[in-house]
Coordinates of C-alpha atoms in Angstrom, one line a residue:
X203 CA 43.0 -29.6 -104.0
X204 CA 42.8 -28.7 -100.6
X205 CA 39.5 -28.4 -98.4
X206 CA 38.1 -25.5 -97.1
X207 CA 37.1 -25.5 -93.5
X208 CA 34.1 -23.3 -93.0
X209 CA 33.0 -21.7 -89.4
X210 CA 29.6 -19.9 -89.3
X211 CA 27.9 -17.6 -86.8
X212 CA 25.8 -19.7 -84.0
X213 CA 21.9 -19.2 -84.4
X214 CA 21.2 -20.4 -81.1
X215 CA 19.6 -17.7 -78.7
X216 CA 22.7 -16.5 -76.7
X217 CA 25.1 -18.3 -77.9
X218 CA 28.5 -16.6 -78.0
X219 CA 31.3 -19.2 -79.0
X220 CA 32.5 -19.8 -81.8
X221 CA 34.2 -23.3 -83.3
X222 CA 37.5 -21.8 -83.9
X223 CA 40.0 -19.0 -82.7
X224 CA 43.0 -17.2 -84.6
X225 CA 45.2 -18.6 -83.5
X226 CA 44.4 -22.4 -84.4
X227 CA 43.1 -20.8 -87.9
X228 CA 47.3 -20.4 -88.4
X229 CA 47.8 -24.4 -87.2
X230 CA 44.7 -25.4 -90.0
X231 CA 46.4 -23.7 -92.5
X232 CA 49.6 -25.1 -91.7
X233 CA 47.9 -28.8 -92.4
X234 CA 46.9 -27.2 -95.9
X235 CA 43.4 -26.2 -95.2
X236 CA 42.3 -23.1 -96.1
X237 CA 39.8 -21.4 -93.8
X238 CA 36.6 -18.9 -94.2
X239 CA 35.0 -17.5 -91.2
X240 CA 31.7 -15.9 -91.6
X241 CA 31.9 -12.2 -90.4
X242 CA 31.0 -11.9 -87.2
X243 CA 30.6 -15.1 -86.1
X244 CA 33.8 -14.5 -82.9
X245 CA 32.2 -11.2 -81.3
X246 CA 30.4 -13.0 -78.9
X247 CA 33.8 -14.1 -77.6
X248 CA 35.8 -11.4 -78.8
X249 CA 37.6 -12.9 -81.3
X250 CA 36.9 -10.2 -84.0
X251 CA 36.8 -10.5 -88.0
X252 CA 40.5 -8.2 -88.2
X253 CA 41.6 -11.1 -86.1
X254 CA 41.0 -14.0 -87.9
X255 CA 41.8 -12.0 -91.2
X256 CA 45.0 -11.5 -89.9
X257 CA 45.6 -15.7 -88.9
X258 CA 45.1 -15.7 -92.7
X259 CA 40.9 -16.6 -92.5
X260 CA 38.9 -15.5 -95.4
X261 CA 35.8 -13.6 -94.2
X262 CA 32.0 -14.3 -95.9
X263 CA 29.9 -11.9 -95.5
X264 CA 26.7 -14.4 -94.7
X265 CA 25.7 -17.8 -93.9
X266 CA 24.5 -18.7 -97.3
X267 CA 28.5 -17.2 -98.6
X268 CA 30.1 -19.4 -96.2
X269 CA 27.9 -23.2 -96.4
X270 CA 28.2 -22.7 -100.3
X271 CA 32.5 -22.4 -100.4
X272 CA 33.2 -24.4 -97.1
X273 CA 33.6 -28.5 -97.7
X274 CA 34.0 -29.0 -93.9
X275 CA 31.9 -26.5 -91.2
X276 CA 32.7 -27.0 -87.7
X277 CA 30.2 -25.6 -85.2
X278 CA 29.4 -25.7 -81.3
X279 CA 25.5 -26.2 -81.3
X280 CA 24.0 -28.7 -83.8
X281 CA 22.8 -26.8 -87.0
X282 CA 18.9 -25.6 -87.5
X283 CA 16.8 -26.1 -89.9
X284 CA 17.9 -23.2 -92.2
X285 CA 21.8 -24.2 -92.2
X286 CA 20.7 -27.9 -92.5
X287 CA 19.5 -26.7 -95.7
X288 CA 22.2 -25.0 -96.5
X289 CA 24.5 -28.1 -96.4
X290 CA 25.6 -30.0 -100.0
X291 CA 26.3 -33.2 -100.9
X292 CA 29.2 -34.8 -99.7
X293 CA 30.0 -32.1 -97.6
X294 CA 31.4 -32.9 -93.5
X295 CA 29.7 -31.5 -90.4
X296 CA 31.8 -31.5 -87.1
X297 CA 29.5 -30.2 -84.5
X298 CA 27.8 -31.6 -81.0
X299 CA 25.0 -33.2 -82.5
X300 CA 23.2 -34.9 -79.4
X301 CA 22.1 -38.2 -81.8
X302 CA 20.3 -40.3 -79.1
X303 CA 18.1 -37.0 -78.8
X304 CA 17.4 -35.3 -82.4
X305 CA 16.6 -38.4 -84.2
X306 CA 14.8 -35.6 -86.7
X307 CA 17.4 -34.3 -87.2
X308 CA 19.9 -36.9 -88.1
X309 CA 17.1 -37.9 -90.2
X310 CA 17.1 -34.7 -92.1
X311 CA 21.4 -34.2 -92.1
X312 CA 21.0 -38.2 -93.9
X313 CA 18.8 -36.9 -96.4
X314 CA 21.6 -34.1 -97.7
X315 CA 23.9 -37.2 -97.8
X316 CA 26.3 -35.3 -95.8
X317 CA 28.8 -37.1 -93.4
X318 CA 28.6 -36.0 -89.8
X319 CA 31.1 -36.1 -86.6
X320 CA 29.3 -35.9 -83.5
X321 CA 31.8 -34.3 -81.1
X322 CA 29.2 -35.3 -78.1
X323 CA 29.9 -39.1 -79.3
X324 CA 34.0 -39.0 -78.8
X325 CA 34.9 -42.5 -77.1
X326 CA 35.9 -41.6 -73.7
X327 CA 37.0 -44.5 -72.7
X328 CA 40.2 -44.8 -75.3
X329 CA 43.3 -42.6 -74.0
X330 CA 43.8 -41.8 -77.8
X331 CA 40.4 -40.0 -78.2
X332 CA 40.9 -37.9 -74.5
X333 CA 42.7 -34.7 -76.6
X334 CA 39.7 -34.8 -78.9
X335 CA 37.1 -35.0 -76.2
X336 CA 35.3 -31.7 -76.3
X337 CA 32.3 -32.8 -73.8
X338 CA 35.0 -33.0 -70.8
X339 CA 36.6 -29.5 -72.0
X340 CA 33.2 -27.9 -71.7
X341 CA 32.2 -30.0 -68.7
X342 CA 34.8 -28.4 -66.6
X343 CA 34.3 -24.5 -67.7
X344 CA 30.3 -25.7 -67.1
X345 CA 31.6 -26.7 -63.3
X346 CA 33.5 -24.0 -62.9
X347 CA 30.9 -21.0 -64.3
X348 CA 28.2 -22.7 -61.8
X349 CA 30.4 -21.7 -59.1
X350 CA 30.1 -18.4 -60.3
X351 CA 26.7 -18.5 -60.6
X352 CA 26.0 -19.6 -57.3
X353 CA 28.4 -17.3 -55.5
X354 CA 26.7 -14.3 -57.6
X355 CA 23.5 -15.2 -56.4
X356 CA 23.9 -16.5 -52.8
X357 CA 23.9 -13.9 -49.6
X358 CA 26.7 -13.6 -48.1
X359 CA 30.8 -15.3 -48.8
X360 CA 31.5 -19.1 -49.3
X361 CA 34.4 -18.5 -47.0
X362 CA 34.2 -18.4 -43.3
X363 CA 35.3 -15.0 -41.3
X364 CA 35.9 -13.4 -38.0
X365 CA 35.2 -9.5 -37.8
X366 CA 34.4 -7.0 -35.9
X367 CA 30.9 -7.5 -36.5
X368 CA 31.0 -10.6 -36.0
X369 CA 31.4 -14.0 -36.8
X370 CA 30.3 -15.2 -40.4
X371 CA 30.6 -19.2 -41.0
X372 CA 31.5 -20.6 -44.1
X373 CA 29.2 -21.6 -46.8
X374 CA 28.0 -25.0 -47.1
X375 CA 28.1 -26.5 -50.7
X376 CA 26.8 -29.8 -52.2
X377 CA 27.3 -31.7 -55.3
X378 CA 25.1 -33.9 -56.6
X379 CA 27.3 -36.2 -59.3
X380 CA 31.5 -35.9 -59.2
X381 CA 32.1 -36.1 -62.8
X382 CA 34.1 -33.7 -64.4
X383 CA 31.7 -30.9 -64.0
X384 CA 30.9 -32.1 -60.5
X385 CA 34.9 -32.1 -59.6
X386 CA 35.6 -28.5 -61.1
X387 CA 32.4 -26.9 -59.3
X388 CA 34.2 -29.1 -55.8
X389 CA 37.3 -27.4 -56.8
X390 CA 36.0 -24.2 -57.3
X391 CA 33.8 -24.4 -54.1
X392 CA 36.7 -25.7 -51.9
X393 CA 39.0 -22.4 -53.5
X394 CA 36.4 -20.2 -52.4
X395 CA 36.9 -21.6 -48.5
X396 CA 33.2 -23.4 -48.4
X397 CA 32.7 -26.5 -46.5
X398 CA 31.9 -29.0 -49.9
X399 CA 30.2 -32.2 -49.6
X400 CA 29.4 -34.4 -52.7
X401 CA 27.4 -37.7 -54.1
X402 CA 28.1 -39.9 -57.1
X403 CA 26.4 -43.3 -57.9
X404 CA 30.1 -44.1 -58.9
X405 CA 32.2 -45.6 -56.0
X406 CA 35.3 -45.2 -57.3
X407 CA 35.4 -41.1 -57.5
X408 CA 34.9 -41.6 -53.7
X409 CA 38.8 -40.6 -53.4
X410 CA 39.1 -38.2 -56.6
X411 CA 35.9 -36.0 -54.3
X412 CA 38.1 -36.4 -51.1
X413 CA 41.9 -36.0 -53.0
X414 CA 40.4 -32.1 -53.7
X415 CA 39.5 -31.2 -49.8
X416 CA 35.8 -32.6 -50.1
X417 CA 33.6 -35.1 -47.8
X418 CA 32.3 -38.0 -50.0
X419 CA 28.6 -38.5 -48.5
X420 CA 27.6 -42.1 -49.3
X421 CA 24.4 -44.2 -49.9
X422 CA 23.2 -46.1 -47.5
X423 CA 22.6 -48.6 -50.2
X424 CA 25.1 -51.3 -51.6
X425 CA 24.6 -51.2 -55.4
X426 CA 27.5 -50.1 -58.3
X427 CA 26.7 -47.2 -60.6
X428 CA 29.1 -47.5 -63.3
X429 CA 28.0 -47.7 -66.7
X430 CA 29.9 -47.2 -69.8
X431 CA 31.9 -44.4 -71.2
X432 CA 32.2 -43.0 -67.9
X433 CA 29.1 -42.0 -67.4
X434 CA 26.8 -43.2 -64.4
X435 CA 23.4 -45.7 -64.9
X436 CA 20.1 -45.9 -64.1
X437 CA 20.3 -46.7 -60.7
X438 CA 17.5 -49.8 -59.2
X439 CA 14.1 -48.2 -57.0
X440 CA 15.5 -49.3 -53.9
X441 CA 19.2 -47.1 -54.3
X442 CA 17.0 -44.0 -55.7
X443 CA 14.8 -44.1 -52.8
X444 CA 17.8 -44.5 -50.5
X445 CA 19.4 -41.6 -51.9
X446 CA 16.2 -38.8 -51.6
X447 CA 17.1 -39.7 -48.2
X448 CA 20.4 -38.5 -48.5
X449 CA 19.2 -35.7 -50.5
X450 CA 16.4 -34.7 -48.1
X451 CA 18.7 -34.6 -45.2
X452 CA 21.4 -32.4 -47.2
X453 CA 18.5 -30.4 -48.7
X454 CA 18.1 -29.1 -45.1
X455 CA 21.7 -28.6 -43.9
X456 CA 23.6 -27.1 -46.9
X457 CA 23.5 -23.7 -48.4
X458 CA 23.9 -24.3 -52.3
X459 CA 23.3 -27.3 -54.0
X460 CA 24.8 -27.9 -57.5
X461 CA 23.4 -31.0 -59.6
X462 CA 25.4 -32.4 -62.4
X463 CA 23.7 -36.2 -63.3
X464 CA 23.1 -36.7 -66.6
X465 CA 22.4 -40.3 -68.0
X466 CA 22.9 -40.5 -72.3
X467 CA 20.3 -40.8 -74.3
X468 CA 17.8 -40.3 -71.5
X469 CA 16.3 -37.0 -70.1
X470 CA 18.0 -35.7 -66.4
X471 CA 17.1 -38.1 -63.5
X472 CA 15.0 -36.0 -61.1
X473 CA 17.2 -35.7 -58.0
X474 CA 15.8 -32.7 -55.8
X475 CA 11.8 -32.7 -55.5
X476 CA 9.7 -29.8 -54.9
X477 CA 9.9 -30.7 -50.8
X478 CA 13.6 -30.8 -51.0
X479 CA 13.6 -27.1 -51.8
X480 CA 10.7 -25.9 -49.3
X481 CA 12.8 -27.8 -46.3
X482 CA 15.8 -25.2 -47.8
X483 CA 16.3 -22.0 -45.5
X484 CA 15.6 -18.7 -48.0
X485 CA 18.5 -17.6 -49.6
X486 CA 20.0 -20.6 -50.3
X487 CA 20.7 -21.6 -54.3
X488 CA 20.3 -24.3 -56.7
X489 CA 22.6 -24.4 -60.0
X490 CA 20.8 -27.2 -62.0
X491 CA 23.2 -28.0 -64.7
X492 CA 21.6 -30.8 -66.4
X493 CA 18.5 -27.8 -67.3
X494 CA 19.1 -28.5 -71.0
X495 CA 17.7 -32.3 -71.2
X496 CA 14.9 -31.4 -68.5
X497 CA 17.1 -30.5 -65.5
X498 CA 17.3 -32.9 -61.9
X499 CA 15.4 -30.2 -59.9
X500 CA 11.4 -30.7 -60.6
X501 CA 10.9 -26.5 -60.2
X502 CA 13.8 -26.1 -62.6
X503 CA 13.0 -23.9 -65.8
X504 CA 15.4 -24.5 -68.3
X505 CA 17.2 -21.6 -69.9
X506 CA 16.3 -19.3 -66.3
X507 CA 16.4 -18.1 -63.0
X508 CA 13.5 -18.4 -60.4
X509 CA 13.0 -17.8 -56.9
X510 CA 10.6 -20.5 -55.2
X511 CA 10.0 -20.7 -51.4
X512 CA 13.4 -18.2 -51.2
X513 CA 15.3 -20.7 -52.7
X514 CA 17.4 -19.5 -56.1
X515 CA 17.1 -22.0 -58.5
X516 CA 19.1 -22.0 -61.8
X517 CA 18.5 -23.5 -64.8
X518 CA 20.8 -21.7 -67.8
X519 CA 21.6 -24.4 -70.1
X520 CA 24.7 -21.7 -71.6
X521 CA 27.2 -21.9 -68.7
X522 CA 29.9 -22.7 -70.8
X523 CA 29.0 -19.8 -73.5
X524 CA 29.4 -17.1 -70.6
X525 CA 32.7 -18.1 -70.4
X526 CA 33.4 -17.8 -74.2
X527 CA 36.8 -16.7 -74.7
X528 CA 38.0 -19.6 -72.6
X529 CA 35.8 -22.2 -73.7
X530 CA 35.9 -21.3 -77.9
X531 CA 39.9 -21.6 -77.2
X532 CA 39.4 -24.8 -75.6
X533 CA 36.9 -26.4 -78.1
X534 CA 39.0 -24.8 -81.0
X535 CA 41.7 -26.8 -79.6
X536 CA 40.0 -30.0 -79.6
X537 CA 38.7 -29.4 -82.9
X538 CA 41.9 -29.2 -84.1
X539 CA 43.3 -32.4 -82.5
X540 CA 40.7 -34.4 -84.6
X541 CA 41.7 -32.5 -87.5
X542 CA 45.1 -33.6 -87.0
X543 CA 44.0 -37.2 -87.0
X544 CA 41.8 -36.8 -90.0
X545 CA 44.5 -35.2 -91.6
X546 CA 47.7 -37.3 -91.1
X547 CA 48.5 -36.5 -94.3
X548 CA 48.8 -32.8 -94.1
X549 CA 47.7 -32.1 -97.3
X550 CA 44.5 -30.5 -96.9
X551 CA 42.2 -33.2 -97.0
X552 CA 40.5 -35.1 -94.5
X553 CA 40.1 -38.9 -94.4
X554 CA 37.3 -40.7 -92.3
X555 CA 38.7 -44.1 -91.9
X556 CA 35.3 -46.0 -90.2
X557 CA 38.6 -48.9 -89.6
X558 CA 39.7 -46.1 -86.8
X559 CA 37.7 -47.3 -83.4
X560 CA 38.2 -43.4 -82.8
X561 CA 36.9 -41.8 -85.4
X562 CA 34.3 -44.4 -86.0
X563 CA 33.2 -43.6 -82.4
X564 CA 31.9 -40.7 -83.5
X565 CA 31.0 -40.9 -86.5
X566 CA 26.9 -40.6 -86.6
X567 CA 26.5 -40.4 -90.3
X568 CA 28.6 -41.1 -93.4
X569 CA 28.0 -39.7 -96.8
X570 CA 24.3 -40.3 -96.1
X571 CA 24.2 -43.5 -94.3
X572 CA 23.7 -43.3 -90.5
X573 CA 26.0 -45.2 -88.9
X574 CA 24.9 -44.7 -85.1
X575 CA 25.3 -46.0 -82.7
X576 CA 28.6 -47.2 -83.6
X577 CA 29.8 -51.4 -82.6
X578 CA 31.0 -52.0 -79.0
X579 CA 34.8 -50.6 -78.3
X580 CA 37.4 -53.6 -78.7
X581 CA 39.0 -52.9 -76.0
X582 CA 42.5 -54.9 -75.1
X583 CA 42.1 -58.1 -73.1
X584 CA 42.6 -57.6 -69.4
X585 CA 46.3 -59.7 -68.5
X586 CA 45.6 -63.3 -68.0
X587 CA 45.9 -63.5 -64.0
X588 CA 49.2 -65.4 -63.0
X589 CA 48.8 -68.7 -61.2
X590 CA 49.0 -68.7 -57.3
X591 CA 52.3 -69.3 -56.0
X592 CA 52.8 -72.4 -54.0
X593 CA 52.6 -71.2 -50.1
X594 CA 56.3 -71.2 -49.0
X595 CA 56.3 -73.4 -46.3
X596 CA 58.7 -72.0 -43.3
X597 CA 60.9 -74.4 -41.6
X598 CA 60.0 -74.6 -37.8
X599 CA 62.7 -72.4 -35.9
X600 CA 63.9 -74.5 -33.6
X601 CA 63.8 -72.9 -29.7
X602 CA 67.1 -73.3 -28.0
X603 CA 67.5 -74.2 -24.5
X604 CA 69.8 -71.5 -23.4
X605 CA 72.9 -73.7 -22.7
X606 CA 74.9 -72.2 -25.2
X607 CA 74.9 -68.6 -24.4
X608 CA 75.1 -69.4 -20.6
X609 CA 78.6 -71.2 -21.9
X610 CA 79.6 -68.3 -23.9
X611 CA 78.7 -66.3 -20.7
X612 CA 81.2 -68.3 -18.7
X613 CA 84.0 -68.3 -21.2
X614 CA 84.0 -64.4 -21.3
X615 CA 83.7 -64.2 -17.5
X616 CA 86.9 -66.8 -17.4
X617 CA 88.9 -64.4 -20.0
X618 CA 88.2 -61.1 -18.0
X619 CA 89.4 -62.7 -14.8
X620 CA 92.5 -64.3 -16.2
X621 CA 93.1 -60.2 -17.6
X622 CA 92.4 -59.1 -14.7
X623 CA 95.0 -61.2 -12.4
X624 CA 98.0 -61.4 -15.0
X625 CA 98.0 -58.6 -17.5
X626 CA 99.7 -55.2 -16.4
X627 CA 97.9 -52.3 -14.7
X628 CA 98.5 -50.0 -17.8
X629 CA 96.6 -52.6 -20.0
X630 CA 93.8 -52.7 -18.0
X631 CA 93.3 -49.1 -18.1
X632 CA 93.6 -49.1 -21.7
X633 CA 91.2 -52.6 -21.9
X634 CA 88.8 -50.7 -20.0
X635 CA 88.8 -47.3 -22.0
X636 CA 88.5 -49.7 -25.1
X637 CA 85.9 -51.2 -24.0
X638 CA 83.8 -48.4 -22.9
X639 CA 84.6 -46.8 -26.5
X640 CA 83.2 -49.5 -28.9
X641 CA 80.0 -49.4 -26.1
X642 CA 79.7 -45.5 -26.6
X643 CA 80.7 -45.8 -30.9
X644 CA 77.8 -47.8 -30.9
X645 CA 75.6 -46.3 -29.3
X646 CA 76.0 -43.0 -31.1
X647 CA 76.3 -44.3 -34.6
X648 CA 73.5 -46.6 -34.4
X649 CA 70.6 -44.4 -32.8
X650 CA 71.5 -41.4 -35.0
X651 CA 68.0 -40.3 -36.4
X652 CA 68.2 -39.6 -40.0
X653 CA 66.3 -36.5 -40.4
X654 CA 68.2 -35.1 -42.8
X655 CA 70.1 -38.0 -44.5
X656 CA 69.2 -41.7 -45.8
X657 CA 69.6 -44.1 -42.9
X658 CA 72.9 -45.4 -44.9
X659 CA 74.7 -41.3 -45.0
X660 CA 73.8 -40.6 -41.4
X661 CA 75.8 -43.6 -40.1
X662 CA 78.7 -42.8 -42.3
X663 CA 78.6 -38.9 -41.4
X664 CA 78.3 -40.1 -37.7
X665 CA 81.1 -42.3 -37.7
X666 CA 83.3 -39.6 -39.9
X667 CA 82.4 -37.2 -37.1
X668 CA 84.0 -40.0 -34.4
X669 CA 87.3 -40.2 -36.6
X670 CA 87.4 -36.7 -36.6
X671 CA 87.3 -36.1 -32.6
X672 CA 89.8 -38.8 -32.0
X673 CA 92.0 -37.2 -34.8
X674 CA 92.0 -34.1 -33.1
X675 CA 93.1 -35.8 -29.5
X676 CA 96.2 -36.8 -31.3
X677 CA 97.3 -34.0 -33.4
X678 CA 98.6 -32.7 -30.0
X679 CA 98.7 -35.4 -27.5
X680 CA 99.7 -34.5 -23.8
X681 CA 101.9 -35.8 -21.2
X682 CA 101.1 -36.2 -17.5
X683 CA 103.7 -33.2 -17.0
X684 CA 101.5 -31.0 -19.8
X685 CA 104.3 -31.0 -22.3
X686 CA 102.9 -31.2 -25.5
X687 CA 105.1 -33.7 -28.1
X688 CA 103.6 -34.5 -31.0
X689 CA 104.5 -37.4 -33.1
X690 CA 105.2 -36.0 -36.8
X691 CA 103.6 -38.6 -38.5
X692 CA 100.6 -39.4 -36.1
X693 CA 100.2 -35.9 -36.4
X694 CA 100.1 -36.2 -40.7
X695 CA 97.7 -39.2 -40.1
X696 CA 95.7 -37.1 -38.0
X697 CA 95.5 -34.6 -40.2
X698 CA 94.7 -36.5 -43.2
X699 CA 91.9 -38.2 -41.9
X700 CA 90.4 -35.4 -40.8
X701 CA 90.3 -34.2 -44.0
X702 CA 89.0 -36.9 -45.9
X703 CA 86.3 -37.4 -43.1
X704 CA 85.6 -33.8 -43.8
X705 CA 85.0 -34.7 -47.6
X706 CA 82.3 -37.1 -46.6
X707 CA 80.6 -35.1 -44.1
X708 CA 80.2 -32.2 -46.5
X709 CA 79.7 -33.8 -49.4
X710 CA 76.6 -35.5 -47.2
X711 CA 75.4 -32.8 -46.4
X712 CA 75.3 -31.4 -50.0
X713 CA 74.2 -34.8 -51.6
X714 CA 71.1 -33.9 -49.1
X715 CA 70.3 -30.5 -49.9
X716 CA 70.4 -31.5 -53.6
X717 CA 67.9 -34.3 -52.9
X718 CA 65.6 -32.2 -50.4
X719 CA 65.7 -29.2 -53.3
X720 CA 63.8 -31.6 -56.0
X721 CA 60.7 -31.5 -54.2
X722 CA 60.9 -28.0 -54.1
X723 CA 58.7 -25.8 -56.7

């Protein structure tokens, strides 16, 4: 019998997505699900009850309607108190759960002996997992939407001008952590024409920050800051002290500043102090996105927006829900790729295989049994490094004395002056015109620049263009008396190869075009 997937209405205060959208309701029944949506729960992001009635979604008319006929729910925010005890046995939650955070709660979804997929838990680091990962879908409308948030509440444009009333300079932006939030808020920043600077305790995003048009500012501090899952660590006393430097001197130059670091399982590091923001000239903003796990500004106030010393700092912790549409479509999506994995099958079931480093990822609880955090990833063995080549050991060139080009010299000088005293006065006109011909050939064939053409076409198109010149001197050769006679068949040579150089120079030309037009949009 097939399963019924089950999406209620968010209780969280202002939240206005919803865990699925019409049109993936049509794909979930396609795998055999069937599909109740409790009535109202898509207004927030306009996704309306005729709507998913019309994708073929039953509609409850409550909570308690919809937990009681649904055997999976999928949600955005982790479920209260109330819908916790609303679940049944055996049922399957797929929500962000936060499980390093709400140990009460996991404690209480255990005791309704429930299983539970954590969508904040999706293994990053395997490529399999990346069309499930709903953290990075969210992290980038979160970037994006602080943008937004900054532009709506700073002075004046991010982009530079020159009018008649003057001269306006271009914002300056900076980003504290380049992870994906970090790079959609540079992306954003650098579309709106502001000068963008970032930090990440990560080295290696160094070139991802600079690839979208931004300056990398780096730590005076040698230390790396990768840790796992691609997120950042804890960094050591002496690199945190080393980068409030940093920040103090940015916290003074810049005009926004957008913080992103998060650490799992531990609240937001504190990044910008209370001294940072007095040195900030009034107007400027702060967009702390890490305000939901205590925020990396100490004047933060999760949830709002407060002015200290003129400086804007905000702390909503629902970036991604005021971009709703977008970012229901996008989790939607991502809840249906792990559906799709669940449900190989397509019969309307789903199957947690805990044997699937994927799925087991994620997995926090099953049927009752907690089962985070989950075992290390086995990931594949780095390639056995190949053994050092033996150094190739060049064979001294050996110098040569110059006697045997100063005989070769003498030999041709001998051969010219033999030509010169015995052969005929015609053949030394025509020796000489030789001569000067395979001088000039090369010259113009070799040094050809190929602007247009491989190296190999423009030689062959410059020599075709040669042939073609001295082809046209004897189609219609002339006499010393100005007659013109033309041989018939030098004249049919001519001709030919004239038009098979032709071929080639054309067809060069349009071998060209067609290569030149595939890096063309």
């Amino acid at each position: 019998m097939a399963q019924t997937i089950g999406i209620p209405k968010e209780t969280y205060a202002g939240e206005k997505r919803v865990a699925t959208v019409p049109d993936i309701v049509e794909k979930l029944i396609k795998l055999g699900f069937a599909v109740t949506v409790e009535s109202g729960a898509g207004d927030g992001a306009s996704f309306y009850d005729d709507a998913f009635a019309k994708a073929g979604a039953k509609i409850a008319g409550s909570a308690a309607q919809l937990w009681a006929s649904s055997d999976i729910v999928f949600k955005v925010r982790a479920p209260d108190t109330a819908e916790v005890a609303l679940m049944k046995p055996g049922m399957t939650l797929i929500s962000f759960i936060w499980p390093a955070q709400n140990p009460d709660l996991m404690k209480a979804l255990a005791a309704r002996e429930v299983t539970v997929l954590a969508m904040d838990a999706v293994p990053r680091l395997l490529s399999r997992a990346q069309k499930m990962d709903a953290l990075t879908s969210m992290a980038g409308i979160s970037g994006y939407r602080a943008v937004i948030e900054a532009a709506n509440a700073f002075g004046r444009f991010f982009n530079g001008q020159i009018t008649a009333a003057g001269k306006v300079p271009p914002a300056k932006v900076f980003v504290a952590g380049a992870g994906v939030a970090g790079l959609a808020a540079i992306g954003t920043s650098v579309g709106l024409g502001a000068i963008v600077r970032a930090n990440d305790t990560r080295a290696e995003v160094a070139d991802q920050v600079k690839s979208m048009g931004a300056d990398f500012i780096k730590v005076d501090y040698e230390e790396e800051g990768s840790g796992g899952g691609g997120y950042a660590k804890v960094m050591s006393e002496g690199f945190q002290k080393a980068q409030r430097e940093m920040y103090a001197k940015q916290a003074k130059d810049v005009d926004i500043i957008i913080t992103t670091a998060l650490i799992p399982g531990k609240p937001a590091p504190k990044l910008i102090t209370a001294e940072m923001v007095a040195s900030m000239r009034p107007g400027s903003v702060i967009v702390d996105m890490a305000g939901e796990q205590g925020g990396n500004c100490e004047l933060t106030e999760p949830g709002k927006a407060v002015v200290r010393n003129g400086v804007t700092i905000i702390g909503y912790t629902d970036l991604a829900s005021r971009l709703s549409k977008q970012s229901s479509t996008l989790y939607a999506t991502n809840l249906l790729r792990l559906t799709e994995e669940l449900c190989k099958a397509k019969d309307g079931r789903i199957v947690v295989n805990m044997e699937d480093d994927a799925i087991r990822g994620f997995t926090v609880i099953k049927d009752g049994d907690v089962t985070w955090p989950p075992p290390p990833l086995k990931l594949p063995a780095p390639p056995a490094a190949k053994p050092a080549a033996a150094p190739v050991v060049k064979p001294e060139e050996k110098k040569g004395s110059g006697t045997g080009m100063a005989v070769v010299a003498l030999v041709g000088a001998a051969l010219f002056a033999l030509i010169g005293l015995y052969a005929p006065a015609a053949f030394i006109g025509h020796f000489t015109v030789f001569v000067l011909a395979v001088f000039v050939g090369y010259m113009v064939v070799w040094n050809v620049t190929p602007a247009l053409h491989t190296p190999l076409m423009s030689v062959t198109n410059a020599i075709s263009s040669i042939i073609t010149i001295g082809a046209l001197i004897q189609i219609a050769p002339q006499v010393p008396d100005g007659t013109v006679r033309p041989d018939d068949l030098i004249r049919w040579i001519a001709i030919a190869g004239i038009a098979l150089t032709s071929i080639n120079m054309f067809g060069g030309f349009a071998v060209t075009r067609r290569m030149l037009m595939m890096f063309r949009k």
